[in-house]
Structure formats: structure tokens, C-alpha cells
Amino acid sequence: MKKTITREYLANCIKEELGFSRSESLKLVSLILNNLSNSIKKDKVLKLPNLGTFKIRKKNSRIGRNPKTGEESVITARSVISFNASEKLKSRLNLK
Amino acid sequence: MCKHYSIIFIESYCMTRSELILLIKKQSSGLDSKEVEIAIELFFNEIVAGLTSGSRVELRGFGSFSIKSRGPRIARNPRTGENVKIGSRLLPFFKAGKELNNLINS
């Protein structure tokens, strides 16, 4: 079955397991995600067991081109997040 | 004058699950550790279970996980030069959401 896992879905799981209200469960999901986000920003790396590792990588500024108009413009230096899936998750995905 | 250099290796620090539980317990109103622990456990288990069953995971503000399939290819063992067939594989990918991207660039 292919359904999308959303905040709503996770909150529902929490609601059923712990008997919280819908809004409480949603708040808890937000709280978890916010703390994960802040931790990535603070530590530059976040490891989640069974899931994988998030890392912040710095990108230098470069000259890019608008593919539609062909115009050149500077792409500013920025940080991006890279994600490496854990071996466990990768092997579980390819069990069949 | 003697210059003294000390080399300190700062190991990159990474949040542990118990710290996450503690943080959330503090920020929430009146949840006990056990409840927070169960919620976090459930949170990660459901995401992993969803991904392994081929679902997309879309957490607005944080990012989304999707599964992409890599076609079969013929690789080479670098040591022996032998050709090895690698079947098609599934790989999870993550794309950071707008808010997370803004956060790390702010």
C-alpha cells in the first residue's frame, strides 16, 4: 500500500498509542521536528538510528545560468543538507 | 618568545535520543519522559516502516523522503578488474523543506 506519511499520519499514530488529543499529538510531532531541525543547525550533523545521517555542507558561490533566458547570475554561497541513508535502511529496502 | 600551539580535535557533536527526550519534555506542558519516549520511538519507527514499504514521507517544514530506483549496472571489482553485475536497487533520498533550508542559511 502506498500512502504518504505526513505529520497528520504520525500524529494519528501517537494519538492512538498514547491517547492524546489530535492537537496535542500534532504539537508533539512539530516539537520533535523543530528539535531535530535546531539540532542539525547547531551541531552540523544529526544521526538518526535506523534512518541515516544528516550533514550540513557549505557551497561556495558560483555563476549559474537561468536555463530559460540564458542569463548569467551569481548563485550566492549557501548551506545545503545532505542525507546518507543508514546501511540498515538500505538493506531493508532491498530485501525482496 | 615561545609560541605554544595546542591542537585540539573537536569531535563533531551529535544529539542523542535521551537529550531529544529531555528537550521535548521541557518544551511540552506536562508530559512525562515515558510518554515522550514512546512518542519518539513511534515517530521514527513509522517513518522507517513507511519508507521500507515504499511510501513517500512528507513532513512539511522539515523535508521529504522519497525512494528512487537505481537501474542495474555492470560494475568492476577495482582489485581484480572483474565485471560484476549489480541488480536494480532502491535508495532513499531526502530533500530539505523550505523552512529547514531557511533555518540553516539564516
PDB file of C-alpha atoms in Angstrom:
ATOM      1  CA  MET A   1       0.000   0.000   0.000  1.00  0.00           C
ATOM      2  CA  LYS A   2       1.422   3.356  -0.970  1.00  0.00           C
ATOM      3  CA  LYS A   3       0.268   6.169   1.212  1.00  0.00           C
ATOM      4  CA  THR A   4       2.249   9.235   2.052  1.00  0.00           C
ATOM      5  CA  ILE A   5       3.486   9.573   5.607  1.00  0.00           C
ATOM      6  CA  THR A   6       2.639  13.069   6.796  1.00  0.00           C
ATOM      7  CA  ARG A   7       2.604  14.983  10.057  1.00  0.00           C
ATOM      8  CA  GLU A   8      -1.065  14.139  10.280  1.00  0.00           C
ATOM      9  CA  TYR A   9      -0.373  10.421   9.929  1.00  0.00           C
ATOM     10  CA  LEU A  10       2.368  10.403  12.576  1.00  0.00           C
ATOM     11  CA  ALA A  11       0.194  12.405  14.943  1.00  0.00           C
ATOM     12  CA  ASN A  12      -2.545   9.862  14.461  1.00  0.00           C
ATOM     13  CA  CYS A  13      -0.192   7.029  15.418  1.00  0.00           C
ATOM     14  CA  ILE A  14       0.769   8.896  18.586  1.00  0.00           C
ATOM     15  CA  LYS A  15      -2.839   9.657  19.321  1.00  0.00           C
ATOM     16  CA  GLU A  16      -3.846   6.016  19.103  1.00  0.00           C
ATOM     17  CA  GLU A  17      -0.885   4.732  21.100  1.00  0.00           C
ATOM     18  CA  LEU A  18      -0.918   7.273  23.913  1.00  0.00           C
ATOM     19  CA  GLY A  19      -4.487   8.534  23.899  1.00  0.00           C
ATOM     20  CA  PHE A  20      -3.568  12.183  23.406  1.00  0.00           C
ATOM     21  CA  SER A  21      -5.897  14.582  21.649  1.00  0.00           C
ATOM     22  CA  ARG A  22      -5.380  15.371  17.974  1.00  0.00           C
ATOM     23  CA  SER A  23      -3.970  18.821  18.620  1.00  0.00           C
ATOM     24  CA  GLU A  24      -1.687  17.571  21.372  1.00  0.00           C
ATOM     25  CA  SER A  25      -0.336  14.855  19.092  1.00  0.00           C
ATOM     26  CA  LEU A  26       0.240  17.285  16.238  1.00  0.00           C
ATOM     27  CA  LYS A  27       2.029  19.620  18.608  1.00  0.00           C
ATOM     28  CA  LEU A  28       4.260  16.781  19.747  1.00  0.00           C
ATOM     29  CA  VAL A  29       5.144  15.935  16.131  1.00  0.00           C
ATOM     30  CA  SER A  30       6.033  19.586  15.480  1.00  0.00           C
ATOM     31  CA  LEU A  31       8.088  19.667  18.642  1.00  0.00           C
ATOM     32  CA  ILE A  32      10.091  16.626  17.557  1.00  0.00           C
ATOM     33  CA  LEU A  33      10.702  18.069  14.076  1.00  0.00           C
ATOM     34  CA  ASN A  34      11.662  21.502  15.400  1.00  0.00           C
ATOM     35  CA  ASN A  35      14.147  19.996  17.803  1.00  0.00           C
ATOM     36  CA  LEU A  36      15.650  17.875  15.034  1.00  0.00           C
ATOM     37  CA  SER A  37      15.960  20.951  12.786  1.00  0.00           C
ATOM     38  CA  ASN A  38      17.604  23.007  15.516  1.00  0.00           C
ATOM     39  CA  SER A  39      19.982  20.190  16.293  1.00  0.00           C
ATOM     40  CA  ILE A  40      21.077  19.997  12.644  1.00  0.00           C
ATOM     41  CA  LYS A  41      21.741  23.724  12.639  1.00  0.00           C
ATOM     42  CA  LYS A  42      23.618  23.669  15.921  1.00  0.00           C
ATOM     43  CA  ASP A  43      25.761  20.555  15.534  1.00  0.00           C
ATOM     44  CA  LYS A  44      26.053  20.498  11.707  1.00  0.00           C
ATOM     45  CA  VAL A  45      25.338  16.808  11.892  1.00  0.00           C
ATOM     46  CA  LEU A  46      22.431  14.686  13.031  1.00  0.00           C
ATOM     47  CA  LYS A  47      22.369  10.923  13.277  1.00  0.00           C
ATOM     48  CA  LEU A  48      19.087   9.136  13.477  1.00  0.00           C
ATOM     49  CA  PRO A  49      19.320   5.457  14.318  1.00  0.00           C
ATOM     50  CA  ASN A  50      17.939   3.145  11.610  1.00  0.00           C
ATOM     51  CA  LEU A  51      17.300   6.092   9.311  1.00  0.00           C
ATOM     52  CA  GLY A  52      20.582   7.769   8.470  1.00  0.00           C
ATOM     53  CA  THR A  53      22.793  10.803   8.896  1.00  0.00           C
ATOM     54  CA  PHE A  54      22.098  14.419   8.021  1.00  0.00           C
ATOM     55  CA  LYS A  55      25.017  16.738   7.424  1.00  0.00           C
ATOM     56  CA  ILE A  56      25.309  20.404   6.609  1.00  0.00           C
ATOM     57  CA  ARG A  57      27.560  21.105   3.676  1.00  0.00           C
ATOM     58  CA  LYS A  58      28.755  24.510   2.595  1.00  0.00           C
ATOM     59  CA  LYS A  59      28.540  25.525  -1.029  1.00  0.00           C
ATOM     60  CA  ASN A  60      30.623  28.311  -2.493  1.00  0.00           C
ATOM     61  CA  SER A  61      29.061  30.972  -4.611  1.00  0.00           C
ATOM     62  CA  ARG A  62      29.174  30.261  -8.309  1.00  0.00           C
ATOM     63  CA  ILE A  63      27.953  31.634 -11.554  1.00  0.00           C
ATOM     64  CA  GLY A  64      24.809  29.981 -12.744  1.00  0.00           C
ATOM     65  CA  ARG A  65      22.634  30.465 -15.734  1.00  0.00           C
ATOM     66  CA  ASN A  66      18.928  30.886 -15.971  1.00  0.00           C
ATOM     67  CA  PRO A  67      18.054  27.907 -18.176  1.00  0.00           C
ATOM     68  CA  LYS A  68      15.115  29.699 -19.733  1.00  0.00           C
ATOM     69  CA  THR A  69      16.659  33.049 -20.644  1.00  0.00           C
ATOM     70  CA  GLY A  70      20.322  32.068 -20.714  1.00  0.00           C
ATOM     71  CA  GLU A  71      21.074  34.980 -18.429  1.00  0.00           C
ATOM     72  CA  GLU A  72      24.083  34.606 -16.156  1.00  0.00           C
ATOM     73  CA  SER A  73      23.742  35.376 -12.487  1.00  0.00           C
ATOM     74  CA  VAL A  74      25.638  34.749  -9.291  1.00  0.00           C
ATOM     75  CA  ILE A  75      24.372  31.984  -7.064  1.00  0.00           C
ATOM     76  CA  THR A  76      25.282  33.025  -3.554  1.00  0.00           C
ATOM     77  CA  ALA A  77      27.182  30.832  -1.115  1.00  0.00           C
ATOM     78  CA  ARG A  78      24.816  28.686   0.884  1.00  0.00           C
ATOM     79  CA  SER A  79      24.485  25.656   3.067  1.00  0.00           C
ATOM     80  CA  VAL A  80      22.713  22.540   1.967  1.00  0.00           C
ATOM     81  CA  ILE A  81      21.718  19.410   3.797  1.00  0.00           C
ATOM     82  CA  SER A  82      22.972  16.069   2.654  1.00  0.00           C
ATOM     83  CA  PHE A  83      21.396  12.844   3.761  1.00  0.00           C
ATOM     84  CA  ASN A  84      23.055   9.459   3.864  1.00  0.00           C
ATOM     85  CA  ALA A  85      20.746   6.550   4.458  1.00  0.00           C
ATOM     86  CA  SER A  86      21.898   4.016   7.009  1.00  0.00           C
ATOM     87  CA  GLU A  87      23.055   0.617   5.806  1.00  0.00           C
ATOM     88  CA  LYS A  88      20.221  -0.908   7.758  1.00  0.00           C
ATOM     89  CA  LEU A  89      17.581   1.082   5.930  1.00  0.00           C
ATOM     90  CA  LYS A  90      19.199   0.403   2.566  1.00  0.00           C
ATOM     91  CA  SER A  91      19.326  -3.326   3.162  1.00  0.00           C
ATOM     92  CA  ARG A  92      15.758  -3.376   4.455  1.00  0.00           C
ATOM     93  CA  LEU A  93      14.622  -1.622   1.289  1.00  0.00           C
ATOM     94  CA  ASN A  94      16.228  -4.237  -0.911  1.00  0.00           C
ATOM     95  CA  LEU A  95      15.222  -7.370   0.952  1.00  0.00           C
ATOM     96  CA  LYS A  96      12.927  -8.781  -1.711  1.00  0.00           C
TER      97      LYS A  96
ATOM     98  CA  MET B   1      59.291  34.029  22.695  1.00  0.00           C
ATOM     99  CA  CYS B   2      57.939  30.610  22.729  1.00  0.00           C
ATOM    100  CA  LYS B   3      54.790  30.067  20.882  1.00  0.00           C
ATOM    101  CA  HIS B   4      52.727  27.334  22.229  1.00  0.00           C
ATOM    102  CA  TYR B   5      50.408  25.565  19.900  1.00  0.00           C
ATOM    103  CA  SER B   6      47.942  23.128  21.176  1.00  0.00           C
ATOM    104  CA  ILE B   7      46.000  21.089  18.767  1.00  0.00           C
ATOM    105  CA  ILE B   8      42.552  20.264  19.882  1.00  0.00           C
ATOM    106  CA  PHE B   9      40.444  17.907  17.900  1.00  0.00           C
ATOM    107  CA  ILE B  10      36.874  18.829  18.405  1.00  0.00           C
ATOM    108  CA  GLU B  11      34.816  15.833  17.651  1.00  0.00           C
ATOM    109  CA  SER B  12      31.622  16.805  15.943  1.00  0.00           C
ATOM    110  CA  TYR B  13      28.925  16.533  18.482  1.00  0.00           C
ATOM    111  CA  CYS B  14      25.663  14.817  17.806  1.00  0.00           C
ATOM    112  CA  MET B  15      22.438  14.890  19.745  1.00  0.00           C
ATOM    113  CA  THR B  16      21.421  11.672  21.427  1.00  0.00           C
ATOM    114  CA  ARG B  17      17.945  10.346  21.780  1.00  0.00           C
ATOM    115  CA  SER B  18      17.837  10.887  25.533  1.00  0.00           C
ATOM    116  CA  GLU B  19      18.718  14.553  25.011  1.00  0.00           C
ATOM    117  CA  LEU B  20      15.914  14.847  22.493  1.00  0.00           C
ATOM    118  CA  ILE B  21      13.515  13.336  25.001  1.00  0.00           C
ATOM    119  CA  LEU B  22      14.659  15.762  27.674  1.00  0.00           C
ATOM    120  CA  LEU B  23      14.318  18.791  25.382  1.00  0.00           C
ATOM    121  CA  ILE B  24      10.821  17.859  24.325  1.00  0.00           C
ATOM    122  CA  LYS B  25       9.773  17.087  27.866  1.00  0.00           C
ATOM    123  CA  LYS B  26      10.862  20.576  28.881  1.00  0.00           C
ATOM    124  CA  GLN B  27       9.086  22.283  25.982  1.00  0.00           C
ATOM    125  CA  SER B  28       5.861  20.366  26.293  1.00  0.00           C
ATOM    126  CA  SER B  29       3.448  21.040  29.056  1.00  0.00           C
ATOM    127  CA  GLY B  30       3.310  18.216  31.499  1.00  0.00           C
ATOM    128  CA  LEU B  31       4.315  15.138  29.547  1.00  0.00           C
ATOM    129  CA  ASP B  32       6.385  12.577  31.379  1.00  0.00           C
ATOM    130  CA  SER B  33       9.572  11.045  29.961  1.00  0.00           C
ATOM    131  CA  LYS B  34       7.943   7.717  29.283  1.00  0.00           C
ATOM    132  CA  GLU B  35       5.247   9.265  27.102  1.00  0.00           C
ATOM    133  CA  VAL B  36       7.750  11.359  25.163  1.00  0.00           C
ATOM    134  CA  GLU B  37       9.971   8.329  24.723  1.00  0.00           C
ATOM    135  CA  ILE B  38       7.122   6.234  23.337  1.00  0.00           C
ATOM    136  CA  ALA B  39       6.080   9.062  21.006  1.00  0.00           C
ATOM    137  CA  ILE B  40       9.609   9.492  19.626  1.00  0.00           C
ATOM    138  CA  GLU B  41      10.034   5.743  19.237  1.00  0.00           C
ATOM    139  CA  LEU B  42       6.761   5.609  17.320  1.00  0.00           C
ATOM    140  CA  PHE B  43       7.693   8.646  15.254  1.00  0.00           C
ATOM    141  CA  PHE B  44      10.919   7.096  13.943  1.00  0.00           C
ATOM    142  CA  ASN B  45       9.532   3.585  13.608  1.00  0.00           C
ATOM    143  CA  GLU B  46       6.637   4.775  11.476  1.00  0.00           C
ATOM    144  CA  ILE B  47       8.941   6.763   9.205  1.00  0.00           C
ATOM    145  CA  VAL B  48      11.274   3.807   8.714  1.00  0.00           C
ATOM    146  CA  ALA B  49       8.359   1.402   8.270  1.00  0.00           C
ATOM    147  CA  GLY B  50       6.755   3.750   5.745  1.00  0.00           C
ATOM    148  CA  LEU B  51       9.957   4.086   3.754  1.00  0.00           C
ATOM    149  CA  THR B  52      10.583   0.344   3.711  1.00  0.00           C
ATOM    150  CA  SER B  53       7.090  -0.278   2.401  1.00  0.00           C
ATOM    151  CA  GLY B  54       7.764   2.178  -0.411  1.00  0.00           C
ATOM    152  CA  SER B  55       5.787   5.163   0.891  1.00  0.00           C
ATOM    153  CA  ARG B  56       6.843   8.738   0.480  1.00  0.00           C
ATOM    154  CA  VAL B  57       7.402  10.624   3.712  1.00  0.00           C
ATOM    155  CA  GLU B  58       6.485  14.280   3.535  1.00  0.00           C
ATOM    156  CA  LEU B  59       6.967  16.357   6.666  1.00  0.00           C
ATOM    157  CA  ARG B  60       6.101  19.950   5.830  1.00  0.00           C
ATOM    158  CA  GLY B  61       8.721  22.362   7.033  1.00  0.00           C
ATOM    159  CA  PHE B  62      11.299  19.664   7.644  1.00  0.00           C
ATOM    160  CA  GLY B  63      11.660  17.852   4.367  1.00  0.00           C
ATOM    161  CA  SER B  64      10.615  14.811   2.457  1.00  0.00           C
ATOM    162  CA  PHE B  65      11.985  11.344   1.929  1.00  0.00           C
ATOM    163  CA  SER B  66      11.402   9.534  -1.289  1.00  0.00           C
ATOM    164  CA  ILE B  67      12.510   6.214  -2.713  1.00  0.00           C
ATOM    165  CA  LYS B  68      14.264   6.156  -6.032  1.00  0.00           C
ATOM    166  CA  SER B  69      15.194   3.127  -8.008  1.00  0.00           C
ATOM    167  CA  ARG B  70      18.634   2.687  -9.468  1.00  0.00           C
ATOM    168  CA  GLY B  71      18.807   0.581 -12.575  1.00  0.00           C
ATOM    169  CA  PRO B  72      21.014  -2.481 -12.856  1.00  0.00           C
ATOM    170  CA  ARG B  73      24.566  -1.878 -13.963  1.00  0.00           C
ATOM    171  CA  ILE B  74      27.755  -3.693 -14.582  1.00  0.00           C
ATOM    172  CA  ALA B  75      30.412  -2.652 -12.102  1.00  0.00           C
ATOM    173  CA  ARG B  76      34.015  -3.648 -11.917  1.00  0.00           C
ATOM    174  CA  ASN B  77      35.869  -5.013  -8.980  1.00  0.00           C
ATOM    175  CA  PRO B  78      38.694  -2.482  -8.710  1.00  0.00           C
ATOM    176  CA  ARG B  79      41.161  -5.025  -7.423  1.00  0.00           C
ATOM    177  CA  THR B  80      40.677  -7.842  -9.895  1.00  0.00           C
ATOM    178  CA  GLY B  81      39.158  -5.931 -12.791  1.00  0.00           C
ATOM    179  CA  GLU B  82      36.394  -8.482 -12.897  1.00  0.00           C
ATOM    180  CA  ASN B  83      32.964  -7.472 -14.138  1.00  0.00           C
ATOM    181  CA  VAL B  84      30.241  -7.789 -11.556  1.00  0.00           C
ATOM    182  CA  LYS B  85      26.545  -7.480 -12.261  1.00  0.00           C
ATOM    183  CA  ILE B  86      24.650  -5.303  -9.817  1.00  0.00           C
ATOM    184  CA  GLY B  87      20.881  -5.647  -9.908  1.00  0.00           C
ATOM    185  CA  SER B  88      18.497  -2.716  -9.648  1.00  0.00           C
ATOM    186  CA  ARG B  89      18.324  -1.259  -6.174  1.00  0.00           C
ATOM    187  CA  LEU B  90      16.100   1.061  -4.197  1.00  0.00           C
ATOM    188  CA  LEU B  91      17.627   4.030  -2.418  1.00  0.00           C
ATOM    189  CA  PRO B  92      16.070   6.563  -0.069  1.00  0.00           C
ATOM    190  CA  PHE B  93      16.582  10.257  -0.790  1.00  0.00           C
ATOM    191  CA  PHE B  94      15.972  13.312   1.363  1.00  0.00           C
ATOM    192  CA  LYS B  95      15.112  16.802   0.252  1.00  0.00           C
ATOM    193  CA  ALA B  96      15.124  19.529   2.869  1.00  0.00           C
ATOM    194  CA  GLY B  97      11.982  21.615   3.176  1.00  0.00           C
ATOM    195  CA  LYS B  98      11.800  25.381   2.760  1.00  0.00           C
ATOM    196  CA  GLU B  99      11.774  26.186   6.441  1.00  0.00           C
ATOM    197  CA  LEU B 100      14.696  23.900   7.250  1.00  0.00           C
ATOM    198  CA  ASN B 101      16.682  25.380   4.364  1.00  0.00           C
ATOM    199  CA  ASN B 102      15.922  28.885   5.580  1.00  0.00           C
ATOM    200  CA  LEU B 103      16.908  27.929   9.106  1.00  0.00           C
ATOM    201  CA  ILE B 104      20.347  26.609   8.179  1.00  0.00           C
ATOM    202  CA  ASN B 105      21.021  29.581   5.909  1.00  0.00           C
ATOM    203  CA  SER B 106      19.966  32.195   8.446  1.00  0.00           C
TER     204      SER B 106
END
